[in-house]
Short mmCIF file of C-alpha atoms in Angstrom, two decimals:
data_model
loop_
_atom_site.label_atom_id
_atom_site.label_comp_id
_atom_site.label_asym_id
_atom_site.label_seq_id
_atom_site.Cartn_x
_atom_site.Cartn_y
_atom_site.Cartn_z
CA MET A 9 -4.45 36.31 -41.95
CA SER A 10 -1.41 34.93 -42.44
CA LEU A 11 0.81 33.37 -39.90
CA ASP A 12 4.95 33.87 -39.98
CA PHE A 13 6.58 31.68 -37.77
CA SER A 14 10.12 32.98 -38.50
CA PRO A 15 10.61 35.06 -35.17
CA VAL A 16 10.11 31.74 -33.29
CA PHE A 17 13.03 29.95 -35.66
CA THR A 18 15.34 32.76 -35.56
CA SER A 19 15.33 33.00 -31.88
CA TRP A 20 15.05 29.10 -31.26
CA HIS A 21 18.20 28.95 -29.50
CA PHE A 22 16.84 31.78 -26.94
CA LEU A 23 13.79 30.20 -26.81
CA LEU A 24 15.19 26.63 -25.88
CA GLY A 25 17.29 27.95 -23.31
CA GLY A 26 13.86 28.95 -21.48
CA ILE A 27 12.65 25.25 -21.74
CA GLY A 28 15.44 24.70 -19.81
CA ASP A 29 14.76 27.02 -17.31
CA THR A 30 11.29 26.21 -16.96
CA LEU A 31 11.90 22.36 -16.50
CA ALA A 32 15.04 23.66 -13.93
CA LEU A 33 12.49 25.64 -11.72
CA SER A 34 9.88 23.06 -11.92
CA ALA A 35 12.16 20.33 -10.80
CA LEU A 36 13.40 22.19 -7.98
CA THR A 37 10.04 23.58 -6.96
CA ILE A 38 8.76 19.92 -6.80
CA ALA A 39 11.61 18.30 -4.99
CA LEU A 40 11.46 20.95 -2.47
CA SER A 41 7.81 21.17 -2.08
CA LEU A 42 7.52 17.41 -1.54
CA LEU A 43 10.21 17.58 1.21
CA LEU A 44 8.64 20.54 2.96
CA GLY A 45 4.90 19.72 2.19
CA GLY A 46 5.51 16.32 3.48
CA ALA A 47 7.12 17.26 6.67
CA ILE A 48 4.42 20.02 7.22
CA GLY A 49 1.47 17.34 6.48
CA LEU A 50 3.24 15.00 9.04
CA ALA A 51 3.41 17.69 11.84
CA ARG A 52 0.11 19.10 11.04
CA CYS A 53 -1.29 15.64 11.74
CA TYR A 54 0.90 14.38 14.44
CA GLY A 55 2.82 17.47 15.99
CA PRO A 56 2.03 19.35 19.45
CA SER A 57 -1.29 21.26 19.09
CA GLY A 58 0.42 24.78 19.03
CA LEU A 59 2.28 23.61 16.09
CA ARG A 60 -0.88 22.20 14.35
CA TRP A 61 -2.80 25.33 14.87
CA ALA A 62 0.07 27.31 13.19
CA LEU A 63 0.11 24.98 10.37
CA ILE A 64 -3.51 25.08 9.84
CA PHE A 65 -3.17 28.84 9.65
CA TYR A 66 -0.34 28.63 7.01
CA ILE A 67 -1.82 26.20 4.71
CA ASP A 68 -5.37 28.10 4.94
CA SER A 69 -3.55 31.26 4.26
CA MET A 70 -1.66 29.78 1.38
CA ARG A 71 -5.00 28.53 -0.14
CA SER A 72 -6.59 32.09 -0.10
CA ILE A 73 -3.58 34.06 -1.73
CA PRO A 74 -2.91 33.78 -5.32
CA VAL A 75 0.40 32.57 -6.32
CA LEU A 76 1.18 35.74 -8.32
CA VAL A 77 0.90 37.48 -5.16
CA VAL A 78 3.16 35.42 -3.44
CA LEU A 79 5.84 35.77 -6.15
CA VAL A 80 5.61 39.41 -6.36
CA TRP A 81 5.75 39.89 -2.84
CA THR A 82 8.71 37.72 -2.44
CA TYR A 83 10.70 39.14 -5.05
CA PHE A 84 9.98 42.84 -4.58
CA ALA A 85 8.73 43.42 -0.97
CA LEU A 86 11.04 40.70 0.96
CA PRO A 87 14.10 42.36 -0.01
CA ILE A 88 12.96 45.51 1.74
CA VAL A 89 12.22 43.69 4.94
CA THR A 90 15.16 41.60 5.14
CA GLY A 91 17.79 43.46 2.99
CA VAL A 92 18.64 40.72 0.99
CA THR A 93 17.79 40.69 -2.77
CA LEU A 94 17.39 36.97 -4.40
CA PRO A 95 18.08 36.70 -7.91
CA PRO A 96 14.83 35.88 -10.00
CA PHE A 97 15.07 32.38 -10.26
CA TRP A 98 15.55 31.64 -6.46
CA ALA A 99 13.37 34.29 -5.27
CA ALA A 100 10.60 32.39 -7.78
CA ALA A 101 11.80 28.68 -6.27
CA SER A 102 11.24 29.79 -2.90
CA ALA A 103 7.90 31.46 -3.52
CA LEU A 104 6.60 28.45 -5.60
CA THR A 105 7.79 26.18 -2.63
CA VAL A 106 5.98 28.09 0.17
CA HIS A 107 2.94 28.22 -2.15
CA ILE A 108 3.15 24.47 -3.04
CA SER A 109 4.21 22.67 0.28
CA ALA A 110 0.83 24.06 1.44
CA TYR A 111 -1.17 21.92 -1.08
CA VAL A 112 1.06 19.12 -0.59
CA ALA A 113 0.75 19.42 3.07
CA GLU A 114 -3.24 18.92 2.44
CA ILE A 115 -2.68 15.95 0.29
CA VAL A 116 -0.84 14.09 3.17
CA ARG A 117 -3.16 14.94 5.60
CA ALA A 118 -6.18 14.04 3.35
CA GLY A 119 -3.96 10.55 2.65
CA ILE A 120 -3.46 9.97 6.37
CA THR A 121 -7.27 10.80 7.53
CA SER A 122 -8.90 8.54 4.67
CA VAL A 123 -6.80 5.37 6.42
CA ARG A 124 -9.84 4.15 8.50
CA PRO A 125 -9.37 4.49 12.48
CA GLY A 126 -9.92 0.68 12.70
CA GLN A 127 -6.37 0.12 10.96
CA SER A 128 -4.50 2.02 13.87
CA ARG A 129 -6.88 0.55 16.39
CA ALA A 130 -5.69 -2.85 15.08
CA ALA A 131 -2.09 -1.92 15.23
CA PHE A 132 -2.27 -0.79 18.89
CA ALA A 133 -4.12 -4.24 19.96
CA LEU A 134 -1.19 -6.02 18.52
CA GLY A 135 1.01 -4.08 20.71
CA MET A 136 2.81 -1.69 18.41
CA SER A 137 3.87 1.59 19.47
CA ARG A 138 2.46 5.14 17.93
CA THR A 139 5.56 5.52 15.82
CA GLN A 140 5.42 2.00 14.80
CA ALA A 141 1.81 1.97 13.68
CA ILE A 142 2.27 5.45 12.01
CA ARG A 143 5.21 4.08 9.81
CA GLU A 144 4.08 0.49 9.43
CA ILE A 145 0.72 0.50 9.21
CA ILE A 146 -0.99 4.23 8.06
CA LEU A 147 1.62 5.72 6.19
CA PRO A 148 2.09 2.84 3.48
CA GLN A 149 -1.66 2.72 3.00
CA ALA A 150 -1.93 6.55 2.83
CA LEU A 151 0.82 6.92 0.50
CA VAL A 152 -0.90 5.04 -2.23
CA ARG A 153 -3.87 7.27 -1.77
CA MET A 154 -1.96 10.31 -1.97
CA LEU A 155 -0.35 9.26 -5.30
CA PRO A 156 -2.91 10.52 -7.65
CA ALA A 157 -2.76 14.07 -6.12
CA LEU A 158 0.98 14.20 -5.63
CA GLY A 159 0.87 13.33 -9.38
CA SER A 160 -1.22 16.42 -10.37
CA ILE A 161 1.01 18.69 -8.26
CA LEU A 162 3.78 17.99 -10.98
CA SER A 163 1.52 19.42 -13.72
CA ILE A 164 0.26 22.19 -11.23
CA THR A 165 4.01 23.36 -10.58
CA ILE A 166 4.78 23.52 -13.95
CA LYS A 167 2.14 25.39 -15.07
CA ASP A 168 2.60 27.78 -12.12
CA THR A 169 6.35 28.30 -13.02
CA ALA A 170 4.96 30.40 -16.09
CA ILE A 171 3.70 32.96 -13.69
CA ALA A 172 7.29 33.50 -12.69
CA ALA A 173 7.99 35.41 -15.95
CA VAL A 174 6.03 38.21 -14.10
CA ILE A 175 9.29 38.65 -12.04
CA ALA A 176 11.73 38.37 -14.68
CA VAL A 177 12.78 34.57 -14.64
CA PRO A 178 14.10 33.79 -18.10
CA GLU A 179 11.77 30.79 -18.38
CA TYR A 180 9.97 29.82 -21.65
CA MET A 181 7.11 32.34 -20.97
CA ASN A 182 9.21 35.35 -19.84
CA ARG A 183 11.49 34.52 -22.84
CA SER A 184 8.24 34.35 -25.18
CA GLN A 185 7.51 37.74 -24.22
CA THR A 186 10.43 39.04 -25.04
CA VAL A 187 10.54 37.66 -28.21
CA ALA A 188 7.00 38.71 -28.84
CA GLY A 189 7.71 42.28 -27.83
CA GLN A 190 10.88 42.50 -30.27
CA SER A 191 9.54 40.77 -33.19
CA PHE A 192 5.87 42.18 -33.18
CA HIS A 193 4.77 38.62 -34.16
CA PRO A 194 3.02 38.22 -30.63
CA ILE A 195 0.42 35.50 -32.13
CA GLU A 196 3.00 33.26 -33.46
CA VAL A 197 5.02 33.58 -30.40
CA PHE A 198 2.31 32.57 -28.10
CA LEU A 199 1.02 29.98 -30.37
CA ALA A 200 4.61 28.13 -30.23
CA ALA A 201 4.48 28.70 -26.73
CA THR A 202 0.91 26.70 -26.57
CA VAL A 203 2.42 23.99 -28.55
CA VAL A 204 5.65 23.77 -26.34
CA TYR A 205 3.83 23.75 -22.82
CA PHE A 206 1.30 21.35 -24.24
CA ALA A 207 4.18 19.21 -25.15
CA ILE A 208 5.52 19.21 -21.77
CA LEU A 209 2.48 18.97 -19.62
CA PHE A 210 0.28 16.29 -21.79
CA PRO A 211 3.15 13.63 -21.46
CA VAL A 212 3.39 14.45 -17.65
CA THR A 213 -0.67 13.90 -16.70
CA ARG A 214 -0.74 11.23 -19.17
CA VAL A 215 1.98 9.13 -17.66
CA VAL A 216 0.82 10.09 -13.90
CA ASP A 217 -2.44 8.43 -14.99
CA ILE A 218 -1.20 5.20 -16.50
CA ILE A 219 1.29 4.98 -13.32
CA TYR A 220 -1.87 5.44 -10.94
CA ALA A 221 -3.94 3.07 -12.74
CA ARG A 222 -1.35 0.51 -12.42
CA PHE A 223 -0.96 0.97 -8.78
CA ALA A 224 -4.67 2.01 -7.96
CA TYR A 225 -5.52 -1.62 -6.36
CA LEU A 226 -3.10 -1.17 -3.70
CA GLY A 227 -4.94 1.60 -2.03
CA ARG A 228 -8.20 -0.27 -1.54
CA SER A 229 -8.53 -1.51 1.74
CA MET B 285 13.76 51.74 6.58
CA ASN B 286 10.60 53.90 7.21
CA TYR B 287 7.10 52.70 6.25
CA ASP B 288 4.21 54.71 5.55
CA TRP B 289 1.10 52.82 5.62
CA SER B 290 -1.08 56.00 4.75
CA VAL B 291 -0.44 55.29 1.08
CA VAL B 292 -2.84 52.10 1.60
CA TRP B 293 -5.71 54.43 3.01
CA ARG B 294 -5.20 57.28 0.57
CA ASN B 295 -5.58 54.98 -2.42
CA ALA B 296 -8.32 52.65 -0.73
CA ASP B 297 -11.19 53.79 -3.39
CA VAL B 298 -8.68 52.58 -6.07
CA LEU B 299 -7.92 49.26 -3.83
CA TRP B 300 -11.73 49.02 -3.53
CA GLU B 301 -12.49 49.49 -7.23
CA GLY B 302 -9.80 46.90 -8.07
CA THR B 303 -11.56 44.33 -5.45
CA LYS B 304 -14.89 44.84 -7.41
CA VAL B 305 -13.46 43.97 -10.67
CA THR B 306 -11.87 41.12 -9.13
CA VAL B 307 -15.35 39.58 -7.45
CA PHE B 308 -16.95 40.72 -10.79
CA LEU B 309 -14.73 38.51 -13.06
CA ALA B 310 -14.81 35.52 -10.60
CA VAL B 311 -18.45 35.56 -10.71
CA THR B 312 -19.26 36.37 -14.44
CA THR B 313 -16.62 33.56 -15.34
CA MET B 314 -18.30 31.03 -13.02
CA ALA B 315 -21.63 31.68 -14.32
CA MET B 316 -20.28 31.09 -17.93
CA ALA B 317 -18.19 27.93 -16.84
CA ILE B 318 -20.92 25.97 -15.07
CA PRO B 319 -22.96 25.91 -18.20
CA GLY B 320 -19.95 25.44 -20.36
CA GLY B 321 -18.67 22.29 -18.32
CA ILE B 322 -21.91 21.00 -18.24
CA ALA B 323 -22.18 21.00 -22.16
CA LEU B 324 -18.99 19.56 -22.60
CA ALA B 325 -19.42 16.65 -19.99
CA LEU B 326 -22.71 15.86 -21.75
CA MET B 327 -20.92 15.70 -25.13
CA ARG B 328 -18.50 13.78 -23.73
CA LEU B 329 -21.16 11.17 -22.39
CA SER B 330 -23.34 11.73 -25.53
CA GLY B 331 -22.20 8.49 -26.95
CA ILE B 332 -21.68 10.58 -30.34
CA ARG B 333 -18.15 10.14 -31.47
CA THR B 334 -17.25 13.48 -33.03
CA LEU B 335 -18.85 15.12 -29.97
CA SER B 336 -17.40 13.31 -27.49
CA ILE B 337 -13.86 13.43 -28.90
CA GLY B 338 -14.11 16.96 -29.32
CA SER B 339 -15.04 17.73 -25.54
CA ALA B 340 -11.97 15.38 -25.05
CA LEU B 341 -9.54 17.51 -26.82
CA PHE B 342 -10.86 20.72 -25.79
CA VAL B 343 -11.00 19.71 -22.05
CA GLU B 344 -7.25 17.90 -22.39
CA PHE B 345 -5.97 21.15 -24.48
CA PHE B 346 -6.92 23.70 -21.54
CA ARG B 347 -6.17 21.88 -18.69
CA ASN B 348 -2.59 21.36 -20.01
CA LEU B 349 -1.79 24.94 -20.66
CA PRO B 350 -0.69 27.32 -18.06
CA LEU B 351 -3.64 29.97 -17.66
CA ILE B 352 -1.47 32.94 -18.15
CA LEU B 353 -0.21 31.64 -21.53
CA VAL B 354 -3.89 31.31 -22.29
CA ILE B 355 -4.47 35.04 -21.26
CA TYR B 356 -1.88 36.24 -23.38
CA THR B 357 -2.70 34.00 -26.56
CA THR B 358 -6.59 35.08 -26.15
CA TYR B 359 -5.74 38.75 -26.08
CA TYR B 360 -3.64 38.45 -29.10
CA ILE B 361 -5.60 35.84 -31.07
CA LEU B 362 -9.32 37.13 -30.14
CA PRO B 363 -9.09 40.33 -32.03
CA VAL B 364 -7.64 38.77 -35.25
CA ALA B 365 -9.77 35.54 -35.11
CA THR B 366 -13.44 37.26 -34.95
CA GLY B 367 -12.47 40.92 -36.46
CA LEU B 368 -13.98 42.18 -33.24
CA ARG B 369 -12.23 44.66 -30.73
CA PHE B 370 -12.44 43.19 -27.16
CA SER B 371 -12.21 45.28 -23.85
CA PRO B 372 -9.24 43.82 -21.99
CA ILE B 373 -11.91 42.73 -19.23
CA ALA B 374 -13.77 40.91 -22.13
CA THR B 375 -11.05 39.07 -23.31
CA ALA B 376 -10.26 38.07 -19.61
CA ILE B 377 -13.52 36.51 -19.20
CA VAL B 378 -13.20 34.63 -22.36
CA ALA B 379 -9.61 32.93 -21.43
CA LEU B 380 -10.81 32.32 -17.90
CA SER B 381 -14.12 30.90 -18.81
CA LEU B 382 -12.09 28.49 -21.47
CA ASN B 383 -10.03 27.31 -18.56
CA VAL B 384 -12.36 26.76 -15.95
CA SER B 385 -15.09 25.33 -18.41
CA ALA B 386 -12.52 22.28 -19.15
CA TYR B 387 -12.14 21.97 -15.17
CA ASN B 388 -15.52 21.84 -14.36
CA SER B 389 -16.36 19.60 -17.40
CA GLU B 390 -14.09 16.66 -15.44
CA THR B 391 -16.24 17.50 -12.43
CA PHE B 392 -19.48 16.99 -13.97
CA ARG B 393 -17.95 13.94 -15.84
CA ALA B 394 -16.85 12.51 -12.68
CA GLY B 395 -19.80 13.29 -10.76
CA ILE B 396 -21.91 11.44 -13.17
CA ALA B 397 -19.84 8.71 -13.32
CA SER B 398 -19.53 8.33 -9.83
CA ILE B 399 -23.06 6.83 -9.46
CA ARG B 400 -23.18 3.13 -9.72
CA GLN B 401 -24.38 1.46 -12.52
CA GLY B 402 -27.13 -0.42 -10.13
CA GLN B 403 -28.74 2.81 -10.13
CA SER B 404 -29.28 3.63 -13.89
CA ASP B 405 -30.05 0.06 -14.22
CA ALA B 406 -32.95 0.16 -11.70
CA GLY B 407 -34.18 2.91 -13.55
CA TYR B 408 -34.26 1.02 -16.67
CA ALA B 409 -36.11 -1.77 -14.74
CA LEU B 410 -38.68 0.67 -13.56
CA GLY B 411 -39.18 1.48 -17.38
CA MET B 412 -37.67 4.92 -17.48
CA SER B 413 -36.45 6.25 -20.33
CA ARG B 414 -32.56 7.34 -20.66
CA PHE B 415 -33.47 10.76 -20.28
CA ARG B 416 -35.64 10.34 -17.32
CA VAL B 417 -33.13 8.52 -15.64
CA MET B 418 -30.33 11.23 -16.24
CA ILE B 419 -32.93 13.93 -14.98
CA ASP B 420 -34.36 11.77 -11.86
CA VAL B 421 -31.86 9.24 -10.75
CA ILE B 422 -28.45 10.13 -11.61
CA LEU B 423 -28.29 13.90 -11.70
CA PRO B 424 -29.90 14.77 -8.41
CA GLN B 425 -27.34 12.31 -6.70
CA ALA B 426 -24.49 13.65 -8.83
CA VAL B 427 -25.05 17.21 -7.91
CA ARG B 428 -24.12 16.56 -4.18
CA ARG B 429 -20.84 14.65 -5.19
CA VAL B 430 -20.06 17.87 -7.56
CA LEU B 431 -20.54 20.52 -5.08
CA PRO B 432 -17.42 20.43 -3.33
CA VAL B 433 -15.38 20.12 -6.36
CA LEU B 434 -16.86 23.22 -7.70
CA ALA B 435 -16.25 24.94 -4.43
CA SER B 436 -12.64 24.05 -4.95
CA THR B 437 -12.63 25.35 -8.35
CA TRP B 438 -14.42 28.73 -7.28
CA VAL B 439 -11.65 29.50 -4.60
CA SER B 440 -8.85 28.79 -7.46
CA LEU B 441 -10.76 30.49 -10.03
CA PHE B 442 -11.01 33.61 -7.36
CA LYS B 443 -7.09 33.46 -6.95
CA ASP B 444 -6.56 33.10 -10.54
CA THR B 445 -8.45 36.14 -11.72
CA SER B 446 -5.33 37.92 -10.63
CA LEU B 447 -3.08 36.53 -13.58
CA VAL B 448 -5.61 38.71 -15.90
CA SER B 449 -3.38 41.98 -14.37
CA VAL B 450 -0.95 40.83 -16.96
CA ILE B 451 -3.29 42.34 -19.76
CA SER B 452 -4.08 45.58 -18.05
CA VAL B 453 -7.29 44.37 -16.62
CA GLY B 454 -8.16 46.72 -13.50
CA ASP B 455 -8.28 43.91 -10.89
CA LEU B 456 -6.82 44.18 -7.51
CA ALA B 457 -3.73 42.86 -8.38
CA PHE B 458 -3.41 45.23 -10.95
CA GLU B 459 -4.48 48.55 -9.17
CA SER B 460 -2.06 47.43 -6.32
CA MET B 461 0.63 47.28 -8.43
CA ARG B 462 -0.10 50.45 -10.23
CA VAL B 463 -0.08 52.26 -7.28
CA ARG B 464 3.18 50.87 -6.16
CA SER B 465 4.86 52.08 -9.37
CA GLN B 466 3.45 55.48 -8.85
CA THR B 467 4.29 55.94 -5.44
CA PHE B 468 7.36 53.80 -4.92
CA ARG B 469 5.71 52.60 -1.83
CA VAL B 470 6.37 49.00 -2.61
CA LEU B 471 6.16 46.88 0.45
CA GLU B 472 3.02 48.61 1.82
CA MET B 473 1.25 48.28 -1.69
CA LEU B 474 2.00 44.69 -2.16
CA THR B 475 1.67 43.90 1.81
CA ALA B 476 -2.19 45.63 1.44
CA MET B 477 -2.75 43.57 -1.79
CA ALA B 478 -1.49 40.31 -0.01
CA VAL B 479 -4.04 41.00 2.90
CA ILE B 480 -7.02 42.12 0.86
CA TYR B 481 -6.73 38.85 -0.96
CA TRP B 482 -6.23 36.88 2.19
CA MET B 483 -9.38 38.44 3.81
CA LEU B 484 -11.33 37.74 0.81
CA GLY B 485 -10.20 33.98 0.05
CA TYR B 486 -9.67 32.92 3.76
CA PRO B 487 -13.55 32.75 4.75
CA GLN B 488 -13.79 31.17 1.40
CA ALA B 489 -11.39 28.37 1.99
CA LYS B 490 -12.73 27.60 5.37
CA LEU B 491 -16.21 27.80 3.69
CA VAL B 492 -14.93 25.03 1.12
CA ASP B 493 -13.83 22.99 4.01
CA TRP B 494 -17.32 22.79 5.48
CA ILE B 495 -19.18 21.90 2.35
CA ASN B 496 -16.34 19.14 1.87
CA ASN B 497 -17.66 17.59 5.40
CA ARG B 498 -21.24 18.59 4.80
CA TYR B 499 -21.26 16.64 1.89
CA ARG B 500 -18.86 14.07 2.24
CA VAL B 501 -19.83 10.74 0.67
CA SER B 502 -20.66 7.93 2.42
CA GLU B 503 -22.01 4.57 0.89
#
């Protein structure tokens, strides 16, 4: 079997634009998910009980529905209900954010509950208010413990953006499909995609590991 | 806008067939990926350089690629590389197994590594062989720690099977979307698909939480 990578090189400009879209979609989704997921995680732990139940239901639902289904539903079905059609990029960004925020919220909750109850009792014993205890004592310790899991959210999000190809977001996966279909060289095009995604994701996971190893000692209690 | 939900009931048999394929894919993949993961983890911990580097490369490779890309690449490469014709469902199982084996390998490795050194030292002090220490001391404790992670991986796998719809495997996602394009009942079919996944996945997610509480490590 002989490989002919020329379609990848003739379309390099088109494919390079796909990397841009992949990174833009990833960065946007990560930023929005950290904000939304952080807020949901805090409300899930400290909010009024009615809100808490609603958020648990939302989080567990997102844990049980495939991200593909969320993407497809947001892009094709939501416009029928609302009458507003989002462009693919924004539909993907909102669907991925809704999905990944649930995971971020779970990470935030796990971090907060990992801080032993003795810590907040000691804070109260020193006369701190609930807000003070949460802000000064619990969150700083919890945050360090959340870091490795939040780091893995980075690579999970980048990988999930490839699924947005299904709703025609012109990111790298989608553009690879286009080039593969036009050139009749799918093997070469997808092998190139393998190299590209690995080159993006491997440094991300490595850097997260290195950063975490440097700060791990802060999480001990 | 008028909705016609009867389309869901009229195609209930198709959705049922798709659901069966989804469950079959998840079960078969896990059945392949547990031995696969154990083999990779033991290779990694074997102390034999080539085996351990090979295992590490395999794991890092598949953990750092989007699953949908692995599915596409497998779909095109597998027939060329092996010279055999693979049905879409066999291709799907190969692609999913490669991915999940890599994750399981890390789970087993972490489980084995989490057992304190003192445990194996005590085993050696009692005159046990390296093999007996692994079988009688380390593994029984490691299994308890591995179980919750395996359960989470199972739920992820169950959801990830939906991605094989891109290579025309007739799973729940594929069948729902096929009926959607035949009937133009977009909202109804996509909502039905989401609800069926939710009904199947929600109890599993809750079960994972229960297993996590049940097997919480306390030293």
